[in-house]
């Protein structure tokens, strides 16, 4: 797992992709931070954390699209799958590499918090930590979905678009649910929708079911990726 | 030690490998020979645990590749048909990655240097794999198989894309490695297999057509003796001695089965192919008769069947099983005759095709894709 992790990290930073991702991430969140916190003189993080949902929906597929699609295309998966490593080790290595790049972007929030702390004297620390946890969970979920889609195709662009569409569906679940009359479907849509669950975090609520929900999404999609790799051997 | 028992692989309704069994003992170099699409790559992919067999069992040093894949894979170094290289890494980075991936316990720096030295890629170790030529990439591929000193090496067409000098180097390397390691080597280039391997398995259409040593294989198929003779027919070539006339004279020799005119390659000469009954030696009598007619023999050649011919014959007629036939020659003669009748006509056309394609092939053409892989 560590070998795969190290390789993926190296690959991210030897190509422009990680830099572009980090730059765009900092640019957008920085803009919102200036507008939402500095200009409006508030220590509430809700705006700067909620805007990031849509940003990640679009940006994270770019981080995950390559992970398995490219292996398949370059036939390098043959090297991985014939090495004495478990499939879950390979998937975890890739997952944590993408998560690390994502977490690196999150560090910029600590800068924002530090700036606010200096300017305002104090910040709602618990709320900030809760928000960070929420963001990490959301990022992990998007990444595991992205890796899963990437394992299904050989083309990076297909993986990126596919991931984006799934992310979008999870985003608009809540919108559809609010217009839905039929109760059972409404309940299901509400349960699987990402956005309302995530906004809870930005409002300073730490809901254990949401935490568990995101953790299960991460687990399920990584598990499905392992199954996809396994299945390929038998086809 | 590799034991393969009744291996079968179906891709949908297509059977790529059908009930293959063989054993490779320690320190043996086994050549895996077959035309493209015969199932070589599929078999190797199954041996290394990349794909699973539909039926059958593979034991690597006594460990089932399905039950304990990680333990079994530890013993194997595998070079797939397309080397699994990451173009965005340097050779050094890549080999370090493979070292980590295989969880090696050898002294890292010394070991990687040793491997680079073996395949002669030290001078490119700092370069990106993306920028390497095909020959270098292939050698990096061999290097990654060697990382960790696995006891078993499985090399799928290791010399594809190399120049003749490099091919020799890699062959010598494989020979050297074969002293300590168990090696399975696949190729569709026969001379390569002949040069390197102790034992040859010929696979065709997913079944084993032959499994024997190179010498044994030659013996099995070459009992008929064939001569080619070039005669100086003199100035009167066309008038005095048209080929029919010469054929009549040669055919009258006791023991000659068939004589065929094979064209005229020098002025006033004619080449004739003579098939002789088993156990007869016609050379002296041929000399006397030709001498009587004043047709000097310029050249007399015994046509020994090369592995190439054997390969063609066997793969053309693999429905007749020649397996392990070296031990039972008596039984074999009928089979052989039947086989030859069936394939001889076809061999001619294929040979001429092969001849024209041989140059490009030896130079390492890339059209070695194994049809079964895509299936």
Short mmCIF file of C-alpha atoms in Angstrom, two decimals, chain B residues 25 63 81 93 118 180 188 234-235 245 255 268 323 334:
data_model
loop_
_atom_site.label_atom_id
_atom_site.label_comp_id
_atom_site.label_asym_id
_atom_site.label_seq_id
_atom_site.Cartn_x
_atom_site.Cartn_y
_atom_site.Cartn_z
CA UNK B 25 11.19 -28.08 -12.34
CA UNK B 63 1.41 -22.71 -3.25
CA UNK B 81 3.90 -8.69 -23.13
CA UNK B 93 12.33 5.82 -9.34
CA UNK B 118 22.55 -7.10 -15.53
CA UNK B 180 19.76 -20.37 -10.48
CA UNK B 188 7.23 -16.86 -31.56
CA UNK B 234 26.23 -27.98 -69.52
CA UNK B 235 25.55 -25.90 -72.56
CA UNK B 245 15.05 -36.31 -68.38
CA UNK B 255 15.78 -45.85 -52.89
CA UNK B 268 23.06 -24.00 -67.17
CA UNK B 323 2.87 -35.13 -27.18
CA UNK B 334 1.80 -43.80 -38.79
#
